[in-house]
Tab-separated table of C-alpha atoms in Angstrom:
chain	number	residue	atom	x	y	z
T	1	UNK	CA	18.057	-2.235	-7.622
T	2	UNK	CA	14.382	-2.313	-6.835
T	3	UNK	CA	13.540	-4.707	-3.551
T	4	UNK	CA	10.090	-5.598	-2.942
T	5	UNK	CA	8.900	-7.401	0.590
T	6	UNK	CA	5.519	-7.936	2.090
T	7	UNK	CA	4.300	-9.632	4.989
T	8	UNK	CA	1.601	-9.918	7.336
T	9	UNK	CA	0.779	-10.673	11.376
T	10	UNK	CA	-2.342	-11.225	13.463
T	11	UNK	CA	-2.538	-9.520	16.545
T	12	UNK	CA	-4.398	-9.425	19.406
T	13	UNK	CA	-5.486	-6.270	19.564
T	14	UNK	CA	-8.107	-3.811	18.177
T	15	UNK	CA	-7.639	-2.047	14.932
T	16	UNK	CA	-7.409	1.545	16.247
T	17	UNK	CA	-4.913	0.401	19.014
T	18	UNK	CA	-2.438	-0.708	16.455
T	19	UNK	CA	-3.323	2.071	14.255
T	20	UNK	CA	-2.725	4.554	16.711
T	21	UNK	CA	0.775	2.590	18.015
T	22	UNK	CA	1.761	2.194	14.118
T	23	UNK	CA	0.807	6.429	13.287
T	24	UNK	CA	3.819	7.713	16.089
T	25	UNK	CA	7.017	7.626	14.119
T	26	UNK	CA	9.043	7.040	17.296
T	27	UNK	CA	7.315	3.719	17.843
T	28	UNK	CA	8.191	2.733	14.436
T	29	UNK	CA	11.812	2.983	15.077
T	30	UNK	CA	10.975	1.176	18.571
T	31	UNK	CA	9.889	-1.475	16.483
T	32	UNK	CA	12.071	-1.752	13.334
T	33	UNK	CA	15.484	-3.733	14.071
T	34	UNK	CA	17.180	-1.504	11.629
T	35	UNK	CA	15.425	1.545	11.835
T	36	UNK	CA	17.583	3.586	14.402
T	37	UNK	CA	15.849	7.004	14.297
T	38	UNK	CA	12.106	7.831	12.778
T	39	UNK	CA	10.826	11.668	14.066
T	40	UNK	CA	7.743	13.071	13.102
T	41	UNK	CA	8.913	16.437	11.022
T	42	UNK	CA	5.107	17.983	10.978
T	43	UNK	CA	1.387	16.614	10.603
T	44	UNK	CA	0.087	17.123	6.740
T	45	UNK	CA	-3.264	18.192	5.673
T	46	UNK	CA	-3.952	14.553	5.236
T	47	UNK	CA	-3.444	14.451	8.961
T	48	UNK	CA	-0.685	11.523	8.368
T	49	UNK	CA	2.980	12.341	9.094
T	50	UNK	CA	5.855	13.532	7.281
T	51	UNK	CA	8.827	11.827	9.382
T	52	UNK	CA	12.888	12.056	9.137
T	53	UNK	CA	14.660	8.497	9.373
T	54	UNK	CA	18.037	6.761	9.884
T	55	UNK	CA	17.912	3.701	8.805
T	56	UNK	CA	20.841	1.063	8.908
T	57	UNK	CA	21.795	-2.040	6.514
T	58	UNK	CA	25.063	-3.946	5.963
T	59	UNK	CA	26.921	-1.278	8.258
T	60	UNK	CA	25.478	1.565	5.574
T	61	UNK	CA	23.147	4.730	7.162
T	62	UNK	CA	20.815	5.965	4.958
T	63	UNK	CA	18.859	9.049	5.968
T	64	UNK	CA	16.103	10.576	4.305
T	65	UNK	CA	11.949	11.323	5.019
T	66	UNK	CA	8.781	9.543	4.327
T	67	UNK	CA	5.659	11.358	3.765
T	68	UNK	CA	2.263	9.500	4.248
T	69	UNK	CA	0.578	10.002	0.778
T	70	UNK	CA	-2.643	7.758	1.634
T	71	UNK	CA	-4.055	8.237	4.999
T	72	UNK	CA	-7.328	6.276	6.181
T	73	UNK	CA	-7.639	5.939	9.731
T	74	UNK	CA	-7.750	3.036	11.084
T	75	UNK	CA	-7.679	1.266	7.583
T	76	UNK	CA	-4.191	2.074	6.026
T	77	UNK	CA	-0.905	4.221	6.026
T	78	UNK	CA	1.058	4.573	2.427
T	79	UNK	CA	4.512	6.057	2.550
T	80	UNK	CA	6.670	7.559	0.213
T	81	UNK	CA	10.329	7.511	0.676
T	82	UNK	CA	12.883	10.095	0.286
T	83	UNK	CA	16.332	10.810	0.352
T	84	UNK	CA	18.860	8.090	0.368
T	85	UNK	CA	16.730	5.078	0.151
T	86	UNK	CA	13.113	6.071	-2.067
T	87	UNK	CA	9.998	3.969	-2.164
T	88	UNK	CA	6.451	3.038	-0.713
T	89	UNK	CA	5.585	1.596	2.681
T	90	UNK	CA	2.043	0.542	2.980
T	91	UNK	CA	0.788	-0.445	5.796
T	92	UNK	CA	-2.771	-2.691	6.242
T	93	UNK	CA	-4.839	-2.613	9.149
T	94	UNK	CA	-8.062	-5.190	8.891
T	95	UNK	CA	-10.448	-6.234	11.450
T	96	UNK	CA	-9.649	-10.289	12.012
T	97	UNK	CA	-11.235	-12.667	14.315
T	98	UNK	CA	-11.467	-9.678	17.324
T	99	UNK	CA	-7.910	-8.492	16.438
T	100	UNK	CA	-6.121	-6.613	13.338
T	101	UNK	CA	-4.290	-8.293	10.692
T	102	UNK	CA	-1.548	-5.966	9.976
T	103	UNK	CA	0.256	-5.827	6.561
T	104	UNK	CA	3.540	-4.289	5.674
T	105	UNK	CA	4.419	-4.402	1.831
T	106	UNK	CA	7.416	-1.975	0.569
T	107	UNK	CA	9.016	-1.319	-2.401
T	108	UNK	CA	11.787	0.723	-2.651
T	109	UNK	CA	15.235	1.329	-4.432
T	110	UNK	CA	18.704	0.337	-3.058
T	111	UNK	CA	21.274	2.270	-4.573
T	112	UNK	CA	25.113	1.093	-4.797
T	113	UNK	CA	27.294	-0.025	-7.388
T	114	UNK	CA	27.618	-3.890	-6.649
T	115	UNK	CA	25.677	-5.623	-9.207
T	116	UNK	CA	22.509	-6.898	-8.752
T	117	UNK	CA	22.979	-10.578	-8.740
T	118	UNK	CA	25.446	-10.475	-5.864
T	119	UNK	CA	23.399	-8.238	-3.870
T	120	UNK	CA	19.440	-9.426	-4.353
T	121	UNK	CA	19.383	-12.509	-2.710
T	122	UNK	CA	20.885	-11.486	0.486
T	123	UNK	CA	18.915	-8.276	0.609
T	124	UNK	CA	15.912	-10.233	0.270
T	125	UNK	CA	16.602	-12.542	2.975
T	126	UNK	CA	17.502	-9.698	5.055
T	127	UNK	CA	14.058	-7.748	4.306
T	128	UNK	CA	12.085	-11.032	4.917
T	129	UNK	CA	14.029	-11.042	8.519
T	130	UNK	CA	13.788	-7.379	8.970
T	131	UNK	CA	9.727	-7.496	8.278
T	132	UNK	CA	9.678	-10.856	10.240
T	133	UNK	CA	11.035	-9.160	13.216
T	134	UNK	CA	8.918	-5.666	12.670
T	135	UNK	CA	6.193	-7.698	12.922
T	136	UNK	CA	6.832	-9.640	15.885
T	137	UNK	CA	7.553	-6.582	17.526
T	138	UNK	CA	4.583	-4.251	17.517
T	139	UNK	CA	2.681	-7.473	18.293
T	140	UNK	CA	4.794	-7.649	21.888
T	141	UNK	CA	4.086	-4.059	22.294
T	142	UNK	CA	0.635	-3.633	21.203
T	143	UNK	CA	-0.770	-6.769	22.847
T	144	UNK	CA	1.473	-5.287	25.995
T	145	UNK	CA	-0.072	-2.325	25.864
T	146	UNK	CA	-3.657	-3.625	25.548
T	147	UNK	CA	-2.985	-6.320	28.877
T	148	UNK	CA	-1.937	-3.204	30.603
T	149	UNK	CA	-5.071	-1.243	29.340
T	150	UNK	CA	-7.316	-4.331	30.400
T	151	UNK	CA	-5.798	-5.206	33.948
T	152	UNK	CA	-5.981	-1.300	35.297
T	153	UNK	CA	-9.985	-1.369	33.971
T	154	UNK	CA	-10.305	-4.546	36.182
């Protein structure tokens, strides 16, 4: 079963800050509520990452990498899964009103044997909860991080 989700967030915060805070693997699974492990494996020659993850749904692990296939600093990040769940991440960074409207939109394939019907609608609320939440949460940290940035300059 293919599951798409997509979202967005303003933040309050530059571009490159969230770029930069979004690029480290380990702040990814900081961020995600299901995402319990991400580790940067090596740097490619794109200079984006090629991570290892653990991620957890509906008391399932599913393990696997995600190598950044598009990287444009501080523009956008496309991933493509591996392993036990495969897909594309792609993440949006755009210049907004003095702050970054980020974008996550994913695609990717759930595998199991329950038939689709029984499983799409609750896996799509769950994603739309899941992104909700990702969202939310590199907002806290990056506008954190840039308070913190601001008050030792002052």
């Amino acid at each position: 079963m293919t599951v798409h989700t997509s979202d967005d967030r303003w933040l309050d915060a530059p571009v490159e800050t969230v770029f930069a805070f979004m690029d480290e693997p380990s702040n990814q699974a900081a961020v995600t509520p299901s995402l319990s492990r991400a580790e940067r494996i090596e740097r490619l020659p794109n200079s984006g990452n090629r991570a290892a993850y653990e991620y957890r749904m509906f008391g399932l692990t599913f393990n696997g990498e995600v190598r950044a296939s598009t990287y444009e600093p501080p523009e956008r990040i496309v991933y493509d899964m591996d392993g036990d769940l495969t897909g594309r991440i792609d993440w949006r960074f755009e210049p907004e009103r003095g702050g970054t409207r980020l974008t996550y939109t994913a695609d990717y394939d759930v595998p199991g044997p329950l038939p689709e019907f029984l499983l799409a609608p609750l896996i799509r609320w769950y994603n739309r909860r899941e992104v909700r939440q990702l969202l939310d949460n590199v907002a806290e940290a990056v506008e954190a991080e840039e308070g913190a940035v601001a008050s030792s300059l002052s």
